PDB file of C-alpha atoms in Angstrom:
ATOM      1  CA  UNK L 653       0.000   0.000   0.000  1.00 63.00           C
ATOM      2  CA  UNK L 654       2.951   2.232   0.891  1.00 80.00           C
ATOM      3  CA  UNK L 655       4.350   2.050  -2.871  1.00 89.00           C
ATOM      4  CA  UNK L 656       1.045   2.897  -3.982  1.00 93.00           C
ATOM      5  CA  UNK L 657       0.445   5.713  -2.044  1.00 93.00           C
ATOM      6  CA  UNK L 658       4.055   6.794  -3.204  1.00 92.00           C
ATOM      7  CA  UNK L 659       3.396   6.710  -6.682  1.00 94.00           C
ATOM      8  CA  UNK L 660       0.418   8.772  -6.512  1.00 95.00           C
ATOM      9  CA  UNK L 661       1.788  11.238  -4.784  1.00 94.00           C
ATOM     10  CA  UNK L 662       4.550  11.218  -7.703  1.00 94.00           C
ATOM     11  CA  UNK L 663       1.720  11.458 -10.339  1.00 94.00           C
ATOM     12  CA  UNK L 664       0.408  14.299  -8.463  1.00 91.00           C
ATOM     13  CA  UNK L 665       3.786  16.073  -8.067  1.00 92.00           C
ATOM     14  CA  UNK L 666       4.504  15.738 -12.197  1.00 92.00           C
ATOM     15  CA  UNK L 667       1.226  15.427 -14.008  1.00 92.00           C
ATOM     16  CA  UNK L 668       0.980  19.105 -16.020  1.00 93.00           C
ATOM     17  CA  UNK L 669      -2.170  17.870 -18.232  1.00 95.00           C
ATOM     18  CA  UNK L 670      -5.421  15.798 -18.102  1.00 94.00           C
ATOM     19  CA  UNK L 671      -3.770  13.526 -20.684  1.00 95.00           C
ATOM     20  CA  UNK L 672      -0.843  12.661 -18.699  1.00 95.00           C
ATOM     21  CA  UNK L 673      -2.975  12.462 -15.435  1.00 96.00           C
ATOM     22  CA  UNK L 674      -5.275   9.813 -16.996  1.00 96.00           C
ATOM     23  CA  UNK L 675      -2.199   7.930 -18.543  1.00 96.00           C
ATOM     24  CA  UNK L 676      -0.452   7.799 -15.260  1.00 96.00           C
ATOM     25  CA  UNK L 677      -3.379   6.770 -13.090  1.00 96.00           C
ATOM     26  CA  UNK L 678      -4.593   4.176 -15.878  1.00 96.00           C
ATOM     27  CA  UNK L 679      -0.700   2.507 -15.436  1.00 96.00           C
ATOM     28  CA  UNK L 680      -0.983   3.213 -11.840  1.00 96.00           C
ATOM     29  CA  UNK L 681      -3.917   0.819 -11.782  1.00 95.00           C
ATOM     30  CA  UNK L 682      -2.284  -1.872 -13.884  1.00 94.00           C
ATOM     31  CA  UNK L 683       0.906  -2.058 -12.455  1.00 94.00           C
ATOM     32  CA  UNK L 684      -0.839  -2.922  -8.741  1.00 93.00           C
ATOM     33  CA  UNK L 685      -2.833  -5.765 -10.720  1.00 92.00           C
ATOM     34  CA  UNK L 686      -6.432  -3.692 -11.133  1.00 94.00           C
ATOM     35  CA  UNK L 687      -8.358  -3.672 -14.006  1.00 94.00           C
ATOM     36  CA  UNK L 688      -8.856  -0.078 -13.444  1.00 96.00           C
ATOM     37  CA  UNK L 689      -9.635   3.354 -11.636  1.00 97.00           C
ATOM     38  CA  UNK L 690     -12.179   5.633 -10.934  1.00 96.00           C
ATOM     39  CA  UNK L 691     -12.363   8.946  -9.149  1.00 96.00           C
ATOM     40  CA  UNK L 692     -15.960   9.932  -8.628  1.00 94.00           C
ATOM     41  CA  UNK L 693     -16.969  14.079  -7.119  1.00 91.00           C
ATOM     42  CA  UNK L 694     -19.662  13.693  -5.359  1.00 87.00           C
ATOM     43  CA  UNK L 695     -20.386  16.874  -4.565  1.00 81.00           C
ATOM     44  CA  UNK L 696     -24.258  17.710  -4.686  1.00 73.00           C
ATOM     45  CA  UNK L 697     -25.194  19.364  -7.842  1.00 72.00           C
ATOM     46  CA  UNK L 698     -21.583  18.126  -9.221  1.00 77.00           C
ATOM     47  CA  UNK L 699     -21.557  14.614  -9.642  1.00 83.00           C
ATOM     48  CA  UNK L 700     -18.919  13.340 -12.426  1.00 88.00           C
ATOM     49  CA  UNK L 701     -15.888  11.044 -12.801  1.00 93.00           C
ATOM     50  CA  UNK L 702     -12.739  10.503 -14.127  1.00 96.00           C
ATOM     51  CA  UNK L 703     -12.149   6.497 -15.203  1.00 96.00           C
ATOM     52  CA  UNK L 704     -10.755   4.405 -17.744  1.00 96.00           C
ATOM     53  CA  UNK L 705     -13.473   1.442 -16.890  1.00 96.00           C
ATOM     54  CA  UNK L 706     -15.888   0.628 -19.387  1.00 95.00           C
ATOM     55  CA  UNK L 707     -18.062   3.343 -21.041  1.00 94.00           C
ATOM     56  CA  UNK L 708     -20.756   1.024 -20.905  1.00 94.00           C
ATOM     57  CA  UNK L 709     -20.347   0.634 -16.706  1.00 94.00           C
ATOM     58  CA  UNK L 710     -19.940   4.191 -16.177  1.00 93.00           C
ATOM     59  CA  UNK L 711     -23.270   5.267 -18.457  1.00 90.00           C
ATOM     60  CA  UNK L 712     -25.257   2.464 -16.340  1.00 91.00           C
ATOM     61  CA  UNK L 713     -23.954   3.798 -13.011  1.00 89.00           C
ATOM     62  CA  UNK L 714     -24.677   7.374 -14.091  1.00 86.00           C
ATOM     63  CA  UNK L 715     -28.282   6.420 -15.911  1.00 79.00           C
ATOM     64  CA  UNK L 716     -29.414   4.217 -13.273  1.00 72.00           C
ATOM     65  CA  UNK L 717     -28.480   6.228 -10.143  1.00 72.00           C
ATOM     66  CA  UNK L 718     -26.373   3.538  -9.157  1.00 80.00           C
ATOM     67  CA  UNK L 719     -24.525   5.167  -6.725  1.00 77.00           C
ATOM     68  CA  UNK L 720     -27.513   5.871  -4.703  1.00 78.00           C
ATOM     69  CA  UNK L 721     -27.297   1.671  -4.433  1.00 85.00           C
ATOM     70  CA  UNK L 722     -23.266   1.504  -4.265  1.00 91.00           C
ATOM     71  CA  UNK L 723     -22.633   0.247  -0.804  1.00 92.00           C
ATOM     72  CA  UNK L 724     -19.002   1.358  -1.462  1.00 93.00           C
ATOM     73  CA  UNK L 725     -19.941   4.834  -1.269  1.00 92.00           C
ATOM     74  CA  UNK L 726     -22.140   4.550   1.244  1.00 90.00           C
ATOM     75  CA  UNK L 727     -19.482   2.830   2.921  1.00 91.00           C
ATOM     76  CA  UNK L 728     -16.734   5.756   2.215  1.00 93.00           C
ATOM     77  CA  UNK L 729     -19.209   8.054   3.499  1.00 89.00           C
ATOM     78  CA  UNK L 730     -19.927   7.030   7.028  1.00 90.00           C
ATOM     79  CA  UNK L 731     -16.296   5.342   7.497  1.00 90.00           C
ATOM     80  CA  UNK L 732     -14.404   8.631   5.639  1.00 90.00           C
ATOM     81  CA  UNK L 733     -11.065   5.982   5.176  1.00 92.00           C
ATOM     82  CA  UNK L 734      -9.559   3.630   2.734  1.00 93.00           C
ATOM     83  CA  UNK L 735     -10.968  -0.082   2.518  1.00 93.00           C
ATOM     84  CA  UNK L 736     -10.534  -2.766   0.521  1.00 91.00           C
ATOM     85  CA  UNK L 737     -13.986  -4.992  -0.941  1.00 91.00           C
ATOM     86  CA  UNK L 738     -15.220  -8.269  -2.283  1.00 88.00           C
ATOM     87  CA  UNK L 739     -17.903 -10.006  -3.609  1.00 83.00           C
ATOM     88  CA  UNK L 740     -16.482 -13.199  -2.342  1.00 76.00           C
ATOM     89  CA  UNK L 741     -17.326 -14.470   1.179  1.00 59.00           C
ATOM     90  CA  UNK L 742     -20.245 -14.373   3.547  1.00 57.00           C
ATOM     91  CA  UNK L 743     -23.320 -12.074   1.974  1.00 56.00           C
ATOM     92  CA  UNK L 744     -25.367 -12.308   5.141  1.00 57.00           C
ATOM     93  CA  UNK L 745     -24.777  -9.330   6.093  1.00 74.00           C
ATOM     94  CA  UNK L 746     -25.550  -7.693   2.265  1.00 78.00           C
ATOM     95  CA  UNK L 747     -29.146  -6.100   1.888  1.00 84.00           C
ATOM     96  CA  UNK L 748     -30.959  -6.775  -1.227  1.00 84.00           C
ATOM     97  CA  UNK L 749     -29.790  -3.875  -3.111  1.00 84.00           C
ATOM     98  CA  UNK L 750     -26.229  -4.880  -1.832  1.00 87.00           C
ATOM     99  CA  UNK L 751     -26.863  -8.140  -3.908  1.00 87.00           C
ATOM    100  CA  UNK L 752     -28.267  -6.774  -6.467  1.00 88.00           C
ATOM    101  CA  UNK L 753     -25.178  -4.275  -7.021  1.00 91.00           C
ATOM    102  CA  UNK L 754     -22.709  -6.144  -6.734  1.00 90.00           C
ATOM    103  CA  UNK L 755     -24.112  -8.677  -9.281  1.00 90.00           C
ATOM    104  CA  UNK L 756     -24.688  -6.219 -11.848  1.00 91.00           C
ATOM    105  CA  UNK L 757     -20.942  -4.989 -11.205  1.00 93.00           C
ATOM    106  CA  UNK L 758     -19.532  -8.406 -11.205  1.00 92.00           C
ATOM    107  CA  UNK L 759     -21.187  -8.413 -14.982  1.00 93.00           C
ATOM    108  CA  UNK L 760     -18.930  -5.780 -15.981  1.00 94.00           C
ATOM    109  CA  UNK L 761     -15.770  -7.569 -14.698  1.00 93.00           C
ATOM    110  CA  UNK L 762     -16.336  -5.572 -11.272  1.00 94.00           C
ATOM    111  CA  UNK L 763     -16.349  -7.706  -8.699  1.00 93.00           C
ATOM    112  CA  UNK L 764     -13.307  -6.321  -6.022  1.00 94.00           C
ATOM    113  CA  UNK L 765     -11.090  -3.293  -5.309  1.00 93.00           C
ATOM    114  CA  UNK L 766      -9.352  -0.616  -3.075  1.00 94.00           C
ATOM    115  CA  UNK L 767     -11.653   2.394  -2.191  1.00 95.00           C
ATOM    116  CA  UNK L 768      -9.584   5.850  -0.834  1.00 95.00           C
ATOM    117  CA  UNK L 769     -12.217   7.946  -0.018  1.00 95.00           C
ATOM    118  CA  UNK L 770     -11.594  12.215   1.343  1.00 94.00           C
ATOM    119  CA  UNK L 771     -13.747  14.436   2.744  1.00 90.00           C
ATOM    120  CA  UNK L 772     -13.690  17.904   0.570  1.00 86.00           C
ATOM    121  CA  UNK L 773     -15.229  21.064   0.855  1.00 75.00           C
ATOM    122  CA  UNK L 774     -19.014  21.740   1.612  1.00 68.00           C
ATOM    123  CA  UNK L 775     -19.034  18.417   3.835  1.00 73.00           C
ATOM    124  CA  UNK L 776     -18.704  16.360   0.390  1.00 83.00           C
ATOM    125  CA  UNK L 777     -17.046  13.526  -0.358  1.00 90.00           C
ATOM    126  CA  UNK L 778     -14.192  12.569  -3.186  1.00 94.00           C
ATOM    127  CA  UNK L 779     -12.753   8.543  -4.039  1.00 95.00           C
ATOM    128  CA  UNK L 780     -10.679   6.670  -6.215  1.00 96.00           C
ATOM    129  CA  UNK L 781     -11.501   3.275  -6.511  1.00 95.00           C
ATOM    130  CA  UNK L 782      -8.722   1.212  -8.180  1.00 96.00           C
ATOM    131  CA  UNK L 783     -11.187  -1.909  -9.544  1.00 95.00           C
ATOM    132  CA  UNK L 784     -10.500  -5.911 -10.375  1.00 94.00           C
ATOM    133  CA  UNK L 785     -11.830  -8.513 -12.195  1.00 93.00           C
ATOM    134  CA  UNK L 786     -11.103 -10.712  -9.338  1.00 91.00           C
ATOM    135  CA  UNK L 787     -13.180 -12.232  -6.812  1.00 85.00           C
ATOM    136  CA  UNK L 788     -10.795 -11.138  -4.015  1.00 79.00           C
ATOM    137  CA  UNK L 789      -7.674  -8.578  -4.159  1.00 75.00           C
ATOM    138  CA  UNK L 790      -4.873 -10.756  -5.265  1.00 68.00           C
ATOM    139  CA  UNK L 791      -2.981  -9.203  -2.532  1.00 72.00           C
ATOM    140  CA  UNK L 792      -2.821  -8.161   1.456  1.00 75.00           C
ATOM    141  CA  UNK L 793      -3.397  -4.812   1.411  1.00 79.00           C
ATOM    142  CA  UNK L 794      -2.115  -2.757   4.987  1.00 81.00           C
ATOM    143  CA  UNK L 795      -3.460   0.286   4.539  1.00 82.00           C
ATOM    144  CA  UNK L 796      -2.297   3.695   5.983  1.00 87.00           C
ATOM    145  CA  UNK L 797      -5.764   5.340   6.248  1.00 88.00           C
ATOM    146  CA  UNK L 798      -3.959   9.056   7.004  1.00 91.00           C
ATOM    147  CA  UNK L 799      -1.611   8.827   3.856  1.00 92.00           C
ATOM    148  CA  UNK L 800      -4.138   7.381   1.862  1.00 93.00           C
ATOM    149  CA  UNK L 801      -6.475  10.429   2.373  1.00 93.00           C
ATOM    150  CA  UNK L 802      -3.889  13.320   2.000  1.00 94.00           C
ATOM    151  CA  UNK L 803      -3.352  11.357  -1.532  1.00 95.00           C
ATOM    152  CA  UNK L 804      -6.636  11.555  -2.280  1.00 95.00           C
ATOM    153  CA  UNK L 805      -6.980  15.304  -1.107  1.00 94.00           C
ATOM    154  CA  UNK L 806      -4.155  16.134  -3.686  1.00 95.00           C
ATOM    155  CA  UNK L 807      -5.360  14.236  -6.755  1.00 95.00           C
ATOM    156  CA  UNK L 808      -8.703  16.026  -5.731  1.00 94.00           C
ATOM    157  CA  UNK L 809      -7.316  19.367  -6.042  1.00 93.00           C
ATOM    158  CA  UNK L 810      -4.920  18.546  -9.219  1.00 95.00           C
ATOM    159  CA  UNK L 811      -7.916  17.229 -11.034  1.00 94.00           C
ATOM    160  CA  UNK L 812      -9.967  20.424 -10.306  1.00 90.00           C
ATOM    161  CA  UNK L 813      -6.434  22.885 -11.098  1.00 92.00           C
ATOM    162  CA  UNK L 814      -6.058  20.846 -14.397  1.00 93.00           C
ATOM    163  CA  UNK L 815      -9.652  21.516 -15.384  1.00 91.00           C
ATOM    164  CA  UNK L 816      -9.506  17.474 -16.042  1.00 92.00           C
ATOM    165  CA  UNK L 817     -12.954  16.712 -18.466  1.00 92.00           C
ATOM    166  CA  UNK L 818     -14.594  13.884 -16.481  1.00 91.00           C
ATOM    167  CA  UNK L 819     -15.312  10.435 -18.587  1.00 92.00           C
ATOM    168  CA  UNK L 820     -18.851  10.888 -17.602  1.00 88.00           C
ATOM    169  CA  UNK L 821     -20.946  13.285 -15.116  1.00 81.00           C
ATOM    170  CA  UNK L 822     -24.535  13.220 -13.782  1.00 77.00           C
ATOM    171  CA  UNK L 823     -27.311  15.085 -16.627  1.00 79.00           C
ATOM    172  CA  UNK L 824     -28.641  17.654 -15.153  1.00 79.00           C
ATOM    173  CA  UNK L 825     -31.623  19.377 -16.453  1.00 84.00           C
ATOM    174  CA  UNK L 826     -34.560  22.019 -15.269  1.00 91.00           C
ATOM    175  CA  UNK L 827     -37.747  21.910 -16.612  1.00 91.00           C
ATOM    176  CA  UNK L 828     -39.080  24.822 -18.559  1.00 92.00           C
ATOM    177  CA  UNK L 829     -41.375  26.412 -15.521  1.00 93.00           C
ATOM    178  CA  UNK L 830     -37.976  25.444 -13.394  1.00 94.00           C
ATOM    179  CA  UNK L 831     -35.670  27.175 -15.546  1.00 93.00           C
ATOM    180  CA  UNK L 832     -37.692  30.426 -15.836  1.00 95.00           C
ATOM    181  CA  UNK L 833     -37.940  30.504 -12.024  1.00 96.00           C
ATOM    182  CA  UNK L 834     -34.176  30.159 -11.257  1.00 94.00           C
ATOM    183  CA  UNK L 835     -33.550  33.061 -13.646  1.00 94.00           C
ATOM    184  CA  UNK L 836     -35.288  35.184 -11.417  1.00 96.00           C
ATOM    185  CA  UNK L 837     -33.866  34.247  -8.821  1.00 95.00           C
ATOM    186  CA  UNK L 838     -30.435  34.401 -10.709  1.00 94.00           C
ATOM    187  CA  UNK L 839     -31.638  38.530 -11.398  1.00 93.00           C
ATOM    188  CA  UNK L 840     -32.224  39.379  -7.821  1.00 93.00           C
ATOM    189  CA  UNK L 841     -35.903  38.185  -7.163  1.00 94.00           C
ATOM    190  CA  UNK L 842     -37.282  36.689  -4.242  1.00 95.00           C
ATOM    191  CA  UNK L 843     -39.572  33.612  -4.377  1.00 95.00           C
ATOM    192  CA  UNK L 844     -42.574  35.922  -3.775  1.00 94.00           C
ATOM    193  CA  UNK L 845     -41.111  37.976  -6.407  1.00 94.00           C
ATOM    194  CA  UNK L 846     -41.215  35.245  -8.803  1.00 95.00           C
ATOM    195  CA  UNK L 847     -44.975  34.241  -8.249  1.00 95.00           C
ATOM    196  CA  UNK L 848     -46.038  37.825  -9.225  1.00 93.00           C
ATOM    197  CA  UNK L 849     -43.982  38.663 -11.678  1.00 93.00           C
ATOM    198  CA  UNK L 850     -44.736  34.940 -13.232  1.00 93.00           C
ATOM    199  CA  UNK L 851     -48.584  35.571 -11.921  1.00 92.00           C
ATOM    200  CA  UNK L 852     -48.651  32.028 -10.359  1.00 94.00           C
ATOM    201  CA  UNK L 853     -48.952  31.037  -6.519  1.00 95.00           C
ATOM    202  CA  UNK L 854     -46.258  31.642  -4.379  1.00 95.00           C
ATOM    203  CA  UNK L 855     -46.580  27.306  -3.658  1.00 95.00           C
ATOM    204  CA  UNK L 856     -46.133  26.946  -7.358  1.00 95.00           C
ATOM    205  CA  UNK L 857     -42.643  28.548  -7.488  1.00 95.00           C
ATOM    206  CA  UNK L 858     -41.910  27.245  -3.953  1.00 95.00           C
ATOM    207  CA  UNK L 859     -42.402  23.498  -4.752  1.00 94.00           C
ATOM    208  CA  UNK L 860     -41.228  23.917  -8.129  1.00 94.00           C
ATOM    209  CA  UNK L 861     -37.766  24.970  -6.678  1.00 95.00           C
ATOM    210  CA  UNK L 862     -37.966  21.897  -4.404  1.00 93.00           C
ATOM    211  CA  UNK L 863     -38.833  19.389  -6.561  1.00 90.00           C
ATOM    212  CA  UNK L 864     -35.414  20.652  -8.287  1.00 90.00           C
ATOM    213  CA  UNK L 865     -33.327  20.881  -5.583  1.00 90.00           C
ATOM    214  CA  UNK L 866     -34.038  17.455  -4.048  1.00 85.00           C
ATOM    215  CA  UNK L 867     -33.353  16.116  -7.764  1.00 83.00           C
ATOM    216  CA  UNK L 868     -29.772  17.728  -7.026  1.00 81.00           C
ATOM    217  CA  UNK L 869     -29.486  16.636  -3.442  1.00 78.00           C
ATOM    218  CA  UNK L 870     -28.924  20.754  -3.000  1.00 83.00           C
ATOM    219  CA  UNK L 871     -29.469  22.514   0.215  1.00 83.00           C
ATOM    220  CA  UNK L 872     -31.162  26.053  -1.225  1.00 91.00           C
ATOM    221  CA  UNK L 873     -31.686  28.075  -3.827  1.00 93.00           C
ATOM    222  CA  UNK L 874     -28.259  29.157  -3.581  1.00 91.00           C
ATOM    223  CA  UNK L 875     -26.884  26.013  -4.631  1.00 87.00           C
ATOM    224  CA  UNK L 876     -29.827  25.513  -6.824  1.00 91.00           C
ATOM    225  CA  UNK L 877     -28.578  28.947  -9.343  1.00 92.00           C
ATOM    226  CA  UNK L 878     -24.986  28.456  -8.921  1.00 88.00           C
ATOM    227  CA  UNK L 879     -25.622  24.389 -10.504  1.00 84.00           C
ATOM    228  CA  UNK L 880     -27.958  25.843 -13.424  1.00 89.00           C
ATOM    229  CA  UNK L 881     -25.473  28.714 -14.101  1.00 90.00           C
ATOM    230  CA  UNK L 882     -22.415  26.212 -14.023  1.00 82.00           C
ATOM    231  CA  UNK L 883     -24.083  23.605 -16.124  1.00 82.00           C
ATOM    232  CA  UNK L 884     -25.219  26.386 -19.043  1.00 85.00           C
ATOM    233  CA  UNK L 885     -29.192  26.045 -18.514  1.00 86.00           C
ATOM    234  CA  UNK L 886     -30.094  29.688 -17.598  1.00 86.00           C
TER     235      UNK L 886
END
């Protein structure tokens, strides 16, 4: 785990492009025996990844709200440390939708890994996930949970410096009646504002912005117009 760590922190020292980032992290992977990586944002409002796994995996995941299901993240999020998985061994303790995850992973060679989860700003939470074909890591992973995190913190930041284009991020969309709302918010209005100039109930606007934010997994309408400015749709 030690080496690993060490050559990340290498790739973060040198890596001057999103080309040579991907390269490095994509021999990173192989050279440790994965199939390979994955850093997911998952910042509310700014979900997206940066992979070489299959296209066909990552659209699935994405489409399907997968990670809603992934007890890996789930499992990064309340733990907040690196930890290694398999889908061999007892599955008593696996829900349904545990089963049902891993299953569909294991169908697109998925089926163990190393997860190095980080918190980031805004209580969110960043991870690379180095993946295998295997039904248990070929090999004993000690992990150094403190090391593994401050790697994780600084691939975090170099893939946001680099402007790195993720492999595939969550579609985000407002509805007409949605869109025209946040824009007046965007000018200056208030929610009351909105119903009158839009001559519609002040409930209307109200649960139209929270149908949208709870799509997002955003806190208010803050979040709500910085996501539709930063994603183009007002």
């Amino acid at each position: 785990m030690d080496k690993l760590i060490g050559k990340l922190l290498d790739i973060n020292a040198v890596a001057r492009n999103q080309t040579t980032l991907k390269a490095a992290l994509a021999a990173l992977a192989e050279t440790f025996g994965f199939s390979g990586y994955g850093y997911l944002n998952l910042r509310p409002g700014d979900l997206h990844a940066v992979s070489n796994l299959s296209d066909a995996w990552q659209e699935r995941y994405f489409k399907d709200t997968l990670r809603l299901l992934d007890p890996r993240v789930r499992r990064a999020q309340q733990e907040k440390r690196a930890f290694v998985w398999s889908t061999d061994g007892p599955t008593g303790k696996w829900s349904k939708e545990d089963r049902e995850f891993y299953t569909l992973a294991a169908e697109f060679g998925i089926r163990s890994g190393l997860v190095m989860p980080v918190q980031v700003s805004n209580g969110a939470i960043a991870m690379l996930n180095f993946a295998s074909a295997e039904p248990v890591p070929t090999r004993e992973w000690k992990i150094d949970a403190v090391a593994a995190a401050s790697a994780v913190a600084q691939l975090h930041m170099l893939i946001g410096h680099l402007r790195t284009k993720p492999s595939i991020e969550e579609h985000i969309y407002l509805g007409p009646k949605e869109a025209t709302f946040v824009r007046w918010l965007e000018l200056g209005k208030t929610v009351e504002d909105v119903a009158d100039l839009e001559e519609v109930k002040y409930n209307t606007v109200r649960i139209a912005l929270v149908e949208a934010r709870r799509r997002y997994d955003l806190c208010n309408n803050t979040q709500l117009v910085a996501l539709a400015i930063r994603r183009g749709l007002i």
